[in-house]
GROMACS .gro file of C-alpha atoms in nm:
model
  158
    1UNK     CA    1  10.528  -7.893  -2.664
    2UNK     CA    2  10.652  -7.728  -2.982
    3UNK     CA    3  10.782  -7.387  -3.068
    4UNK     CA    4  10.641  -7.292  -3.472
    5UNK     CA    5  10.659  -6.972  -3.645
    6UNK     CA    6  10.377  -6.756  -3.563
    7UNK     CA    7  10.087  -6.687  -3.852
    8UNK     CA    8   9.801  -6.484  -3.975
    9UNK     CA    9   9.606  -6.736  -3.800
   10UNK     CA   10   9.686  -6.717  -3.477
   11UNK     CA   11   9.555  -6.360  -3.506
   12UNK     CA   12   9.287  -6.487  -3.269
   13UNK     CA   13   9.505  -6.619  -3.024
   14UNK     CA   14   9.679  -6.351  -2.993
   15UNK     CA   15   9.413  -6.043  -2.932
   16UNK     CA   16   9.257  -6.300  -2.682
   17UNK     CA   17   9.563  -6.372  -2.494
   18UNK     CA   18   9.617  -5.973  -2.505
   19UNK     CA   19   9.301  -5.863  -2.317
   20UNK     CA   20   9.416  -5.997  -2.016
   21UNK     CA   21   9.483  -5.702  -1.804
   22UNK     CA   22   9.857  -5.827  -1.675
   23UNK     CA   23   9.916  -5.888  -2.074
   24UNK     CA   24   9.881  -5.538  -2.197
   25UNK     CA   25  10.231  -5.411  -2.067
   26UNK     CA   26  10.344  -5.651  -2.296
   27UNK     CA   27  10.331  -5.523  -2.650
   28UNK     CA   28  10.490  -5.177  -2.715
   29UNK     CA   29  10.149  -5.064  -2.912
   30UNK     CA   30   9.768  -5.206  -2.777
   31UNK     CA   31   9.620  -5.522  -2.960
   32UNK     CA   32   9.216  -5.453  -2.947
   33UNK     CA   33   9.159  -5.597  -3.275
   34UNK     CA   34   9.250  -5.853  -3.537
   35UNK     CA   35   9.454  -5.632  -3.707
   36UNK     CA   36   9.625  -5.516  -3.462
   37UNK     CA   37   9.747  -5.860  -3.366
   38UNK     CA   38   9.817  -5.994  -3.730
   39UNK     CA   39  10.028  -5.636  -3.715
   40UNK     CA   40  10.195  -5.793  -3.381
   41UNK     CA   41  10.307  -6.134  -3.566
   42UNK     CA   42  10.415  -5.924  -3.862
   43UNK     CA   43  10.599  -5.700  -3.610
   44UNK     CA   44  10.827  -5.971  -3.568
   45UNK     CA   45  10.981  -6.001  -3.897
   46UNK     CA   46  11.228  -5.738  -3.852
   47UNK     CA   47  11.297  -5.743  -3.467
   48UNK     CA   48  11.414  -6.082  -3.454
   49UNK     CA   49  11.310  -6.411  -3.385
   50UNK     CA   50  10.948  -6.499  -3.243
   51UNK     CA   51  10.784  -6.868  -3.142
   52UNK     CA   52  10.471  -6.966  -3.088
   53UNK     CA   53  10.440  -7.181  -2.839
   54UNK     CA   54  10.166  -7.493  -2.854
   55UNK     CA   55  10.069  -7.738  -2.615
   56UNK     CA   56   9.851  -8.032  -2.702
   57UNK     CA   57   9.770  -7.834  -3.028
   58UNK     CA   58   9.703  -7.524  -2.882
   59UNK     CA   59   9.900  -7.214  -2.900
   60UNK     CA   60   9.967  -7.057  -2.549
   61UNK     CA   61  10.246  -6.839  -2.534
   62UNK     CA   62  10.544  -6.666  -2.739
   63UNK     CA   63  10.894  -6.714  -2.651
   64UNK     CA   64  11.119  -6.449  -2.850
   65UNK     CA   65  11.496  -6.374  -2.892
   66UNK     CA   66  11.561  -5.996  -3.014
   67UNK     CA   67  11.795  -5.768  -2.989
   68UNK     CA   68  12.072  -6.036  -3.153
   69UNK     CA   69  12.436  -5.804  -3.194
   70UNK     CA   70  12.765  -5.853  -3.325
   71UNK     CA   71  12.892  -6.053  -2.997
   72UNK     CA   72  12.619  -6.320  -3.006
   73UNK     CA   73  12.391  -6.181  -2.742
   74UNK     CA   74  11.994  -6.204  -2.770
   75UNK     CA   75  11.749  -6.074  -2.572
   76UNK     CA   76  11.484  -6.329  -2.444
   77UNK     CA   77  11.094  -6.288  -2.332
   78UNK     CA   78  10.807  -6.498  -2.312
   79UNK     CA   79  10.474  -6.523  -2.190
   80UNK     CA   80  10.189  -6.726  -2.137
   81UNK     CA   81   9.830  -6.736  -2.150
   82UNK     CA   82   9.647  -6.759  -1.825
   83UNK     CA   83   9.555  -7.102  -1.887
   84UNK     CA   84   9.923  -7.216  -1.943
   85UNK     CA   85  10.020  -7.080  -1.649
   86UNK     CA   86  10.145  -7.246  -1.362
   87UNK     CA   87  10.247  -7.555  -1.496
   88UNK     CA   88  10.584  -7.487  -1.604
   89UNK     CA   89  10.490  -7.399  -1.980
   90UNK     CA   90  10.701  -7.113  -2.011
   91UNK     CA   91  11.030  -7.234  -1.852
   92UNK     CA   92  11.019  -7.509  -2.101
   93UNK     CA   93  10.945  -7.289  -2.407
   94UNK     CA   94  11.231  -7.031  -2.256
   95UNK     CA   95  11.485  -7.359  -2.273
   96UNK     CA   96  11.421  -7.486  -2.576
   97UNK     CA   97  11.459  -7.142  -2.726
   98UNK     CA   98  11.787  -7.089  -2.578
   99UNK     CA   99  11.873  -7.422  -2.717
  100UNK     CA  100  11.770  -7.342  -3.046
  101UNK     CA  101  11.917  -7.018  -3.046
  102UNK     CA  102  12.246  -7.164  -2.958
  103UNK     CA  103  12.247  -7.442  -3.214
  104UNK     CA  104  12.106  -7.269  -3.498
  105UNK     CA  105  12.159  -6.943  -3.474
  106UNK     CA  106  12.509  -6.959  -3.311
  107UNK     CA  107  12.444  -6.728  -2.981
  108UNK     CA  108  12.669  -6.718  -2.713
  109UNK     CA  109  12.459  -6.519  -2.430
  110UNK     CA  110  12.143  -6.470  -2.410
  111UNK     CA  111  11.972  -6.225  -2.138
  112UNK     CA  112  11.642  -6.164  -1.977
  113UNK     CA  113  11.463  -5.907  -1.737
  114UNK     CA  114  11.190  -5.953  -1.500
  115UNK     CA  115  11.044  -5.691  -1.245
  116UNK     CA  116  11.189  -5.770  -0.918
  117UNK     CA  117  10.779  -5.795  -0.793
  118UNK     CA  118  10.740  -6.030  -1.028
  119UNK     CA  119  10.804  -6.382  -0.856
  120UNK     CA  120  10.642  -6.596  -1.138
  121UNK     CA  121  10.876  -6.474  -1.429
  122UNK     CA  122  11.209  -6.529  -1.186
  123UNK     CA  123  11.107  -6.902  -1.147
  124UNK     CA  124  11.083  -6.899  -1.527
  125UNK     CA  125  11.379  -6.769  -1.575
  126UNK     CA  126  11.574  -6.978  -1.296
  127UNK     CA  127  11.406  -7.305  -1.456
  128UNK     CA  128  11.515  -7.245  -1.826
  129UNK     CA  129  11.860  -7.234  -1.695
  130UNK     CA  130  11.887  -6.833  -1.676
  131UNK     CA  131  12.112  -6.742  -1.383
  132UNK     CA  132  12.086  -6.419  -1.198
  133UNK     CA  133  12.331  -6.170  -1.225
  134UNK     CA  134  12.228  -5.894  -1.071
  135UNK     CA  135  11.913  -5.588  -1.015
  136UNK     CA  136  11.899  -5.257  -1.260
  137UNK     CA  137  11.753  -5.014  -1.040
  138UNK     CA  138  11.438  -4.812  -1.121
  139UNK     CA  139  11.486  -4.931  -1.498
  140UNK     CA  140  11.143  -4.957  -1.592
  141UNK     CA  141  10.842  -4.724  -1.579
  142UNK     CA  142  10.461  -4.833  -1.611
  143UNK     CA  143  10.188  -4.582  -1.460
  144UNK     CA  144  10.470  -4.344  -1.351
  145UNK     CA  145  10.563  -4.618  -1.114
  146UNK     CA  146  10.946  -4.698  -1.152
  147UNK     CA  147  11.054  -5.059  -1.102
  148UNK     CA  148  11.379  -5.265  -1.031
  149UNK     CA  149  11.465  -5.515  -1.317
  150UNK     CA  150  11.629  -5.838  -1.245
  151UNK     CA  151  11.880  -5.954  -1.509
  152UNK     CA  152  11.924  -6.324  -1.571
  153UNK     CA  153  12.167  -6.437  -1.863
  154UNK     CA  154  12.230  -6.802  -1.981
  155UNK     CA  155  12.555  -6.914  -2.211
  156UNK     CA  156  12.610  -7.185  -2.464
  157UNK     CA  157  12.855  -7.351  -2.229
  158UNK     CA  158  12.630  -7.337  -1.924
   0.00000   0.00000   0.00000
């Protein structure tokens, strides 16, 4: 496994992994075409600090720290195709972007969220080395459904 920058060419990759229907909550705009998702891996540039995430060759997920502030906190997420999933993909990409973001960009904390009805992304989490600290109540809305957020944080001394 590697974690690259993400390019114009993986514009493919991207709108594919994106019409999954669990996928689409996770982009702030849709991605039904090519531009859109070249407009995604642009989108990056000036929130932070995106990976794509190959496997054998093949890109199949994004790991991402945003959100970086003055006390050197970061935000993580990731995600995976459906293919990559289950087989412990994204934990791996999650650690080695914590390690990376420790090392070269000098972080001290970084945090993630994960719906509390979403089992899959805790076990992520839990396996990168992301301890849990604690549920946000009703912090998230999708559908007009309000859901319970799960915060997980790991440090550069953990």
């Amino acid at each position: 496994m590697r974690l690259r920058e993400w390019t114009a060419g993986d514009a493919d990759m991207v709108l594919e992994a994106f019409r999954s229907e669990d996928m689409r909550a996770q982009s702030g705009e849709p991605i039904r075409t090519l531009d859109d998702a070249v407009r995604w891996i642009e989108g990056w540039q000036d929130r932070g600090h995106a990976f794509a995430v190959e496997l054998d060759g093949l890109v199949v997920g994004n790991v991402a720290v945003t959100g970086i502030d003055r006390h050197g906190n970061g935000w993580v997420s990731y995600w995976t195709t459906a293919q990559a999933r289950g087989r412990g993909v994204a934990a791996r990409a999650a650690g080695l972007l914590a390690e990376w973001a420790f090392a070269e960009r000098g972080l001290f904390r970084l945090e993630l969220g994960h719906r509390t009805n979403n089992p899959a992304s805790c076990r992520v989490a839990v396996r990168a080395g992301f301890v849990a600290e604690g549920i946000e109540r009703g912090k998230l809305v999708y559908d007009g459904v309000r859901y319970d957020v799960e915060r997980h944080a790991r440090l550069a001394t953990d």
